[in-house]
Tab-separated table of C-alpha atoms in Angstrom:
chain	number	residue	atom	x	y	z
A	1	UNK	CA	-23.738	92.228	23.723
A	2	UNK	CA	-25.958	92.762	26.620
A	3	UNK	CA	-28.886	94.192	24.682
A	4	UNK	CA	-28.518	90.356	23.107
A	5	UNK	CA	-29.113	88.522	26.228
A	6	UNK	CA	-31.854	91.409	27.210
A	7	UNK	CA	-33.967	90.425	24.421
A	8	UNK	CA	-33.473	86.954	24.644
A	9	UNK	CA	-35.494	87.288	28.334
A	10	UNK	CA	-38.531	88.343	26.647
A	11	UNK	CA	-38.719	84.799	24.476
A	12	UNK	CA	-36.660	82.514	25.347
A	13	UNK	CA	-37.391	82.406	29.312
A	14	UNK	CA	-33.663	82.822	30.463
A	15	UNK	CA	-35.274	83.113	33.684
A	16	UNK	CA	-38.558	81.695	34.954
A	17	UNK	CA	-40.967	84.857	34.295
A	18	UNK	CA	-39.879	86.272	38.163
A	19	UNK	CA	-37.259	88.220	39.510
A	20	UNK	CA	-36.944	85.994	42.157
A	21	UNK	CA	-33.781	83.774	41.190
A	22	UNK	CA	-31.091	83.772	43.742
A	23	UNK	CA	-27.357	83.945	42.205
A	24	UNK	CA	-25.078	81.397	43.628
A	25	UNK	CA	-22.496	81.735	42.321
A	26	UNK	CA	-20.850	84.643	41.093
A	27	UNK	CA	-16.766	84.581	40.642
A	28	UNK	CA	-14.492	85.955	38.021
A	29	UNK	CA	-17.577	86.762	34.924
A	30	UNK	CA	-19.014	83.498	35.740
A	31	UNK	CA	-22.771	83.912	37.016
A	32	UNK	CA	-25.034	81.142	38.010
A	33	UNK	CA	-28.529	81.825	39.249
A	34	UNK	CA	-31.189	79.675	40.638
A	35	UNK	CA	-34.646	80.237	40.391
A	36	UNK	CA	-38.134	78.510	40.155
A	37	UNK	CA	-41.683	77.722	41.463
A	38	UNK	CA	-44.334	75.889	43.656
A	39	UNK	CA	-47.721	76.172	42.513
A	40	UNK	CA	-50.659	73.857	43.652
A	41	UNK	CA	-53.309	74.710	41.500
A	42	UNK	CA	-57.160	72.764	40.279
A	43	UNK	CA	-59.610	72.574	37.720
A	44	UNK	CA	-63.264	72.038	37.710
A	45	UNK	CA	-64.856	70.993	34.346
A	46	UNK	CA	-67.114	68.533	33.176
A	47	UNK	CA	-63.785	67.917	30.639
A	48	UNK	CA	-62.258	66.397	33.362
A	49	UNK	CA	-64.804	63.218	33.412
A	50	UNK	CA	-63.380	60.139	32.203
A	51	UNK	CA	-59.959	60.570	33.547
A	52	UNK	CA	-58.699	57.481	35.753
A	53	UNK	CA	-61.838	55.955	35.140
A	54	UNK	CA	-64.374	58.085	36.854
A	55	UNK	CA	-67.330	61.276	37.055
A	56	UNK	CA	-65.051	63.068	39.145
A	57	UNK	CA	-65.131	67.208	38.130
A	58	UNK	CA	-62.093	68.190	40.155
A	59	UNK	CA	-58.857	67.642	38.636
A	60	UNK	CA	-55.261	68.239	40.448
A	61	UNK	CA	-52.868	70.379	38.197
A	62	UNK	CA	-50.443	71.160	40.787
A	63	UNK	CA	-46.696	71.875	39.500
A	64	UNK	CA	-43.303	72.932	40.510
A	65	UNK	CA	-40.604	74.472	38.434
A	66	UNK	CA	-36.732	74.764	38.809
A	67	UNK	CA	-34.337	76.488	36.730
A	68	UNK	CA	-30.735	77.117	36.572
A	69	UNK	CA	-28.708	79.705	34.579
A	70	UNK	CA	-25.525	80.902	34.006
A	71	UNK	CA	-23.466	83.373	31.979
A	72	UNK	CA	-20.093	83.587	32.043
A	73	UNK	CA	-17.879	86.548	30.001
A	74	UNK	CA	-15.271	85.750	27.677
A	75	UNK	CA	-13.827	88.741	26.628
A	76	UNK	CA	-15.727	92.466	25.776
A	77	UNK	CA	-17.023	90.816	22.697
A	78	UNK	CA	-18.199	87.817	23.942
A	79	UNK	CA	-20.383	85.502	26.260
A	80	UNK	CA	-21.236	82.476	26.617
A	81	UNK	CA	-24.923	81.233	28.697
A	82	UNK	CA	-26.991	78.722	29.097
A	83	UNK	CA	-30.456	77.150	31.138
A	84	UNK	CA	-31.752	74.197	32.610
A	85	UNK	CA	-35.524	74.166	33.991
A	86	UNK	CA	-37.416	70.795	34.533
A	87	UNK	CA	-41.038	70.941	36.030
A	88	UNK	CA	-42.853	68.490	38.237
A	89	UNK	CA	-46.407	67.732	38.132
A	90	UNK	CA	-48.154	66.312	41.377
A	91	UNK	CA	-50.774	64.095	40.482
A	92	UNK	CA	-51.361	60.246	40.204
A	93	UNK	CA	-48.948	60.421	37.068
A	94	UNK	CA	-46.686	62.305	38.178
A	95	UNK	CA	-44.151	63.408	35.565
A	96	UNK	CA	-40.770	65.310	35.390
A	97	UNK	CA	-40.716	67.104	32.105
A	98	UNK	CA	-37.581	69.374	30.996
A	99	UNK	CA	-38.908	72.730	29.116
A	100	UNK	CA	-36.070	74.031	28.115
A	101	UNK	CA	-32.263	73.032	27.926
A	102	UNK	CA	-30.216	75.016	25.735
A	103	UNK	CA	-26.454	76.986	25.453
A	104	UNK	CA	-25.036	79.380	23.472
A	105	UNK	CA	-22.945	82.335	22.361
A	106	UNK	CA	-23.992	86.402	22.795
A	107	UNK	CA	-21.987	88.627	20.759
A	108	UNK	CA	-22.390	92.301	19.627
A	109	UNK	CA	-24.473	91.362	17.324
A	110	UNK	CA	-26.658	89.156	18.407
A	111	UNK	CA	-26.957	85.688	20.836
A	112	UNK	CA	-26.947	82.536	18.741
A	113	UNK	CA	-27.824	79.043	21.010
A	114	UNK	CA	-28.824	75.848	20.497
A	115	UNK	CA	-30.978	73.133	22.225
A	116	UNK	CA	-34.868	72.605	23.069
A	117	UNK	CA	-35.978	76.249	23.676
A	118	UNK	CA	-38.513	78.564	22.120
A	119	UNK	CA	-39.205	79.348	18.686
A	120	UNK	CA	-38.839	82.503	17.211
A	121	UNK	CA	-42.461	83.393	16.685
A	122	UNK	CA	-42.789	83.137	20.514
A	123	UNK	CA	-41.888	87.010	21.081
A	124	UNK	CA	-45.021	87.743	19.023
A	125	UNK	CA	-47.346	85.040	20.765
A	126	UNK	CA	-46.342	86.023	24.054
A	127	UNK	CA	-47.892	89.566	23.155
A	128	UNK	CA	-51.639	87.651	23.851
A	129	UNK	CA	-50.866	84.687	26.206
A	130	UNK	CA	-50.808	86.742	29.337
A	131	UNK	CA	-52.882	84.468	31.619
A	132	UNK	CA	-51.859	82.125	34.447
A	133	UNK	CA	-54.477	79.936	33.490
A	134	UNK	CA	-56.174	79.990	29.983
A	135	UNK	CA	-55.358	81.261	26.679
A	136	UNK	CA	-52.520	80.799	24.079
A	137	UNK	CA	-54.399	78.184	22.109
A	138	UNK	CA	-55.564	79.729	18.519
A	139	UNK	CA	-52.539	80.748	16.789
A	140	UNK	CA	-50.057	78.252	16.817
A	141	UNK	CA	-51.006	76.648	13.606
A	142	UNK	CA	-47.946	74.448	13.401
A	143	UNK	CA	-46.037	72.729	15.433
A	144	UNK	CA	-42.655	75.331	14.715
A	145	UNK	CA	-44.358	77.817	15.816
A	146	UNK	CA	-44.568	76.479	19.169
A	147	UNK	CA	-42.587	77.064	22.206
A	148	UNK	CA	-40.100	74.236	23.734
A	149	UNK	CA	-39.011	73.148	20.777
A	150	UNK	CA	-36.161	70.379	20.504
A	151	UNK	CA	-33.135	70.629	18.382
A	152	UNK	CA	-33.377	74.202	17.456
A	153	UNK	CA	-31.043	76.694	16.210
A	154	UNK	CA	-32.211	80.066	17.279
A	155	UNK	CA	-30.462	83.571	16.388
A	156	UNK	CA	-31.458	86.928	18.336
A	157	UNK	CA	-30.601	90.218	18.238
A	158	UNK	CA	-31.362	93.866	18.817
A	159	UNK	CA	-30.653	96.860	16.878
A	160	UNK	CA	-31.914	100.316	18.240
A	161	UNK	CA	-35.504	99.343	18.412
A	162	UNK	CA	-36.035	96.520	16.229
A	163	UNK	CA	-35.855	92.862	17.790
A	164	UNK	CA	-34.901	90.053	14.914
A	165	UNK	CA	-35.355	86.284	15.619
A	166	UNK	CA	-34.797	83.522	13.558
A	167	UNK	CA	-34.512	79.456	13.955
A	168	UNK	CA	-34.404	76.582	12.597
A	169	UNK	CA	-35.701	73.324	13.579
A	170	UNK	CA	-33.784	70.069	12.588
A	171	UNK	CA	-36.432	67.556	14.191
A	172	UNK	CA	-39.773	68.643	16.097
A	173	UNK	CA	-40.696	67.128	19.451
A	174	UNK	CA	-42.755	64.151	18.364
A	175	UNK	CA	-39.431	62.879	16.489
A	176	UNK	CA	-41.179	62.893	13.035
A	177	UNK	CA	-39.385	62.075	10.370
A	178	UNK	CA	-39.152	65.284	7.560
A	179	UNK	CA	-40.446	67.331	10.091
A	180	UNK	CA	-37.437	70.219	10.116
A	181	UNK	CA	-39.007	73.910	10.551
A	182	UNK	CA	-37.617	77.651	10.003
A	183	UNK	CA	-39.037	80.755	11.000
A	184	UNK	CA	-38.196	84.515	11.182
A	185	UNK	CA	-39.740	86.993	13.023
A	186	UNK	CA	-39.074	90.437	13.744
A	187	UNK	CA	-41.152	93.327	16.460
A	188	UNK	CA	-40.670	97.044	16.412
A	189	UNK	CA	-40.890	98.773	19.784
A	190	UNK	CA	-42.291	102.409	19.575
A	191	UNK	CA	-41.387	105.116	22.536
A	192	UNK	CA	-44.829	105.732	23.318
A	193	UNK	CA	-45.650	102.144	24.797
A	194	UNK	CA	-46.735	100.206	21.404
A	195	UNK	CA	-45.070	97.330	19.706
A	196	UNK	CA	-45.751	95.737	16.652
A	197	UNK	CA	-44.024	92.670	15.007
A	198	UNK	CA	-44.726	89.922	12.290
A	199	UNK	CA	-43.509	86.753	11.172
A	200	UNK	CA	-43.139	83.663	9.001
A	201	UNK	CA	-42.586	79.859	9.833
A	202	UNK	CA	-42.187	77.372	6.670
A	203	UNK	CA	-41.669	73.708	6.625
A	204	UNK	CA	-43.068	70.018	7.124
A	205	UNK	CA	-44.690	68.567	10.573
A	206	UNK	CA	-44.360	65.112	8.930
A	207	UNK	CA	-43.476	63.296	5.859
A	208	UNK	CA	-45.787	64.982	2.697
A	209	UNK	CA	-47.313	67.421	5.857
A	210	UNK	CA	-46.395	70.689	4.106
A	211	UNK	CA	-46.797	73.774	7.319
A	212	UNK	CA	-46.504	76.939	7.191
A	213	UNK	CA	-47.934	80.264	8.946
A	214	UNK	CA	-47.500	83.856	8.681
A	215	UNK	CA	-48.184	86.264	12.224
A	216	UNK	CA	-49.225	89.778	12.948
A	217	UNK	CA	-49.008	90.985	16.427
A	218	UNK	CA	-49.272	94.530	18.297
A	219	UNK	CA	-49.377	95.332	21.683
A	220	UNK	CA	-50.037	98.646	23.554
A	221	UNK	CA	-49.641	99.881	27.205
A	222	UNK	CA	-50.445	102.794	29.011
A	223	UNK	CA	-49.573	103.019	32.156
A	224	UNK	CA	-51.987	100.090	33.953
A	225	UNK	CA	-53.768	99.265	31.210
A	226	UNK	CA	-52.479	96.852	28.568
A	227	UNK	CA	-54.208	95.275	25.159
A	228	UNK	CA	-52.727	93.076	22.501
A	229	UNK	CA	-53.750	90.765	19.218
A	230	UNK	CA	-52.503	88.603	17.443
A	231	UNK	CA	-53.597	86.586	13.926
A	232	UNK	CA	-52.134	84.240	12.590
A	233	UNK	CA	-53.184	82.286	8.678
A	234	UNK	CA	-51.299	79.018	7.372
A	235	UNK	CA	-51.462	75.768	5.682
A	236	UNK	CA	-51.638	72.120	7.146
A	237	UNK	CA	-51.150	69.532	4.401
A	238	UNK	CA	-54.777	70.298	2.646
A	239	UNK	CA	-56.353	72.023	5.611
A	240	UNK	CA	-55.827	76.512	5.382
A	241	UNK	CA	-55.636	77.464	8.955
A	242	UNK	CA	-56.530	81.091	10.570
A	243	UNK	CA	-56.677	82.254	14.422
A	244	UNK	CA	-56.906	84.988	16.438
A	245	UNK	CA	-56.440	86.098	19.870
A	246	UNK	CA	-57.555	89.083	21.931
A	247	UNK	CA	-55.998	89.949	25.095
A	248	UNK	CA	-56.593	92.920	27.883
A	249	UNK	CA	-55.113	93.845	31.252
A	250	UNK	CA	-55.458	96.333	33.896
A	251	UNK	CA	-53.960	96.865	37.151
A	252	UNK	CA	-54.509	98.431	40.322
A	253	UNK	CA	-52.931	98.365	43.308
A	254	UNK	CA	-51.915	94.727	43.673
A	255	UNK	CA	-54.662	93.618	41.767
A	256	UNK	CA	-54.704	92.692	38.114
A	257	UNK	CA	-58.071	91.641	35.961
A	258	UNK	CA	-57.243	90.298	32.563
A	259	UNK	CA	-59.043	88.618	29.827
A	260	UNK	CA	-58.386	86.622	26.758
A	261	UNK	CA	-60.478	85.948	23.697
A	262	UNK	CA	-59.057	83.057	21.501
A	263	UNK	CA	-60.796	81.489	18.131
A	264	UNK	CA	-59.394	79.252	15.538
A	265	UNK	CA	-60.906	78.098	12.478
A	266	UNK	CA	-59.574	75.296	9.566
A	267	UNK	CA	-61.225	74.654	5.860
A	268	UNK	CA	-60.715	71.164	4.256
A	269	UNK	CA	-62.895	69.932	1.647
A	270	UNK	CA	-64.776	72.997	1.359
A	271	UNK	CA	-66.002	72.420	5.262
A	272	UNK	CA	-65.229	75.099	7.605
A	273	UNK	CA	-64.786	73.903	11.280
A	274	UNK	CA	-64.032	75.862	14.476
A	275	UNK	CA	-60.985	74.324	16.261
A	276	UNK	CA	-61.218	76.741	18.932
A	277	UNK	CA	-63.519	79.619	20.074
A	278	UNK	CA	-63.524	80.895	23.934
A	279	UNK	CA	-63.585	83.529	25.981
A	280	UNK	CA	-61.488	83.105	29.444
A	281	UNK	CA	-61.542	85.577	32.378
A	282	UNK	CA	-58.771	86.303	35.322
A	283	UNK	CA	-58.093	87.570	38.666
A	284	UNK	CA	-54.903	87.896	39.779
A	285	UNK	CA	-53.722	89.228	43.614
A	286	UNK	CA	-49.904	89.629	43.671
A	287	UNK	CA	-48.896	89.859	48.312
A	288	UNK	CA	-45.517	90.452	47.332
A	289	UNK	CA	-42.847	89.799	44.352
A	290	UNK	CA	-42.553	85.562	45.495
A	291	UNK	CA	-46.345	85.472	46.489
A	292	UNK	CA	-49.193	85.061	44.385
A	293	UNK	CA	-53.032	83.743	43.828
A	294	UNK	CA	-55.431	83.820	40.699
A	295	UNK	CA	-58.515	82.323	39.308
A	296	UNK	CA	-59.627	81.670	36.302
A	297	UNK	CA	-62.997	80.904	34.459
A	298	UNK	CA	-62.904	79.851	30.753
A	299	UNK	CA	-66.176	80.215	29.322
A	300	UNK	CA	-66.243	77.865	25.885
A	301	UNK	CA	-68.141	78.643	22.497
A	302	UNK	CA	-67.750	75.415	21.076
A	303	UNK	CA	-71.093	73.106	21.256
A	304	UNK	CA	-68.836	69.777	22.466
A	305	UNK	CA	-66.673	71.576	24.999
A	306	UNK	CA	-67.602	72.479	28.383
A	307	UNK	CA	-66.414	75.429	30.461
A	308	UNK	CA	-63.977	75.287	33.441
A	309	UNK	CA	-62.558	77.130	36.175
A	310	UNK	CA	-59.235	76.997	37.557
A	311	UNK	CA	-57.634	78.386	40.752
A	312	UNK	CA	-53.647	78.073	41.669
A	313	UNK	CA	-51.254	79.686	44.755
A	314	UNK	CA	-48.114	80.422	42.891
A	315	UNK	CA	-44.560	80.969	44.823
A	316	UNK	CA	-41.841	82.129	43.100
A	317	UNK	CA	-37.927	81.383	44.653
C-alpha cells in the first residue's frame, strides 16, 4: 500500500516538489501536512510588449503556492488521502488558481483517486521538464496529456520495478463538449540509475476533434549528472503532430546547471510548420532545503518569437 502512495509523489504532486511541508496534525493514522511556496520571480522579453497597453520589456511573474494533504489509515489494507493546493499570482490581475484538488483510495494494489490532478502521461513528461523556468512545451500534443486535469479518474500502482498509470478524463478543462480522454502509461526503473517508460492517450479535445498521442521517455543518472528525452507523435483532427525534448543536469556542490532543448512540429495540408523550437539554459543555487535562486535564458529558434530571460527567489515552507 505504501509503495502506492510512493509512486503517486513522483506524478501526481502529493506534495509541492519540497520536503519542506510541516505536519499538523498527526493523531490516531490521520496525517495532515502543510506545505507550499513564495516565489517573486520576472521576465524580460520583447514577448512581453503589448501587455496592459504598453513597450514595457519587464514583466512581473511573481507567485505563491499552498498545499494541504492528508492521509489517514483505515485498516492494513487500506488508506484513504487527499490534496488541496491553490496558487496566487501577484500582478495587476492577480488570480487565485487551484492546481490540483483530488481524493482517493490506496490499496495493495494500487491508489485509485479522483478530481483535477495529473494525467497519467505526466510520470514520463516530468522525465524532461526539469527547469524552474523554461521547458515542458513540445510534447504535450493534446490536451489529456496534460497535467491539472479536471474530472479525472486516475489509477496507480507499483509492482517490483514497474510503475503503471492509467486515467480517464470525463470532461477536459475548457468544458468542451465530447472532449473525454484516456491514457495509459507505464516506466520501468533499472538498478543502475536508468528508467524508461512509454505511453498512449486516445480521445476527442472537442466535438469531431479526434486526439491522440503515443510517448517514449528514458532517463539516466549517475551520480550528479542527469540526462533525459522524451518524443512524443499524435493526431489533432487533420493536423499529425511530433515533438521532442532534450534535457541535461549536473550538480555540484549547491550548484546545479541544467538545460533543455524542446521542438515541435505539425503537418496539415501537406505544410509542415514548427510549433515550437528552443533551446533554454539554467542556473540554479540551492542556500539550504527552503532557500533557493535561479535564472534562466531561453534562447528561441522560431523567426516570430523573441528570446527571454527570467530570474525568481523561491522559498519553500
Amino acid at each position: 500500500m505504501k509503495n502506492a502512495a510512493v509512486v503517486a509523489a513522483i506524478f501526481t504532486s502529493l506534495f509541492t516538489g519540497t520536503t519542506t511541508a510541516a505536519t499538523i496534525y498527526d493523531n490516531n493514522d490521520t496525517n495532515i501536512e502543510l506545505g507550499g511556496r513564495a516565489e517573486p520571480r520576472f521576465n524580460l522579453s520583447k514577448e512581453n510588449k503589448g501587455d496592459n497597453n504598453d513597450d514595457n520589456e519587464f514583466k512581473d511573474k511573481s507567485r505563491a503556492r499552498l498545499a494541504l494533504k492528508g492521509e489517514s489509515v483505515i485498516n492494513e489494507q487500506f488508506a484513504v488521502f487527499g490534496k488541496y493546493e491553490v496558487e496566487i499570482s501577484d500582478n495587476n490581475n492577480s488570480t487565485v488558481d487551484t492546481r490540483y484538488l483530488y481524493a482517493g483510495l490506496d490499496t495493495a494494489v494500487g491508489a485509485i483517486s479522483y478530481g483535477k490532478q495529473d494525467s497519467a502521461q505526466v510520470m514520463l513528461t516530468d522525465y524532461t521538464d526539469i527547469l524552474s523556468t523554461f521547458g515542458g512545451d513540445a510534447v504535450d500534443l493534446v490536451d489529456g496529456n496534460k497535467d491539472k486535469r479536471e474530472n479525472n479518474f486516475l489509477y496507480i500502482g507499483e509492482f517490483n520495478n514497474i510503475a503503471v498509470a492509467t486515467n480517464y478524463i470525463a470532461e477536459n478543462n475548457n468544458n468542451l463538449k465530447d472532449s473525454d480522454s484516456y491514457g495509459i502509461a507505464a516506466q520501468y526503473q533499472f538498478p543502475f540509475g536508468l528508467n524508461v517508460g512509454a505511453g498512449y492517450v486516445n480521445g476527442n479535445d472537442g466535438a469531431n476533434i479526434d486526439a491522440r498521442q503515443f510517448n517514449l521517455a528514458m532517463s539516466y543518472q549517475l551520480n550528479n549528472i542527469y540526462a533525459a528525452a522524451t518524443y512524443a507523435n499524435g493526431k489533432h483532427g487533420d493536423a499529425d503532430l511530433s515533438g521532442y525534448e532534450l534535457a541535461a543536469a549536473y550538480t555540484f556542490d549547491q550548484f546545479t546547471a541544467r538545460g533543455v532543448y524542446n521542438f515541435q512540429q505539425s503537418e496539415q495540408n501537406n505544410t509542415t510548420t514548427d510549433e515550437v523550437d528552443y533551446f533554454a539554459l539554467e542556473g540554479l543555487y540551492k542556500f539550504n532545503k527552503s532557500l533557493r535562486t535561479y535564472i534562466g535564458y531561453k534562447f528561441q529558434q522560431l523567426d516570430k518569437k523573441d528570446d527571454e530571460l527570467q530570474a525568481g527567489i523561491r522559498y519553500d515552507f
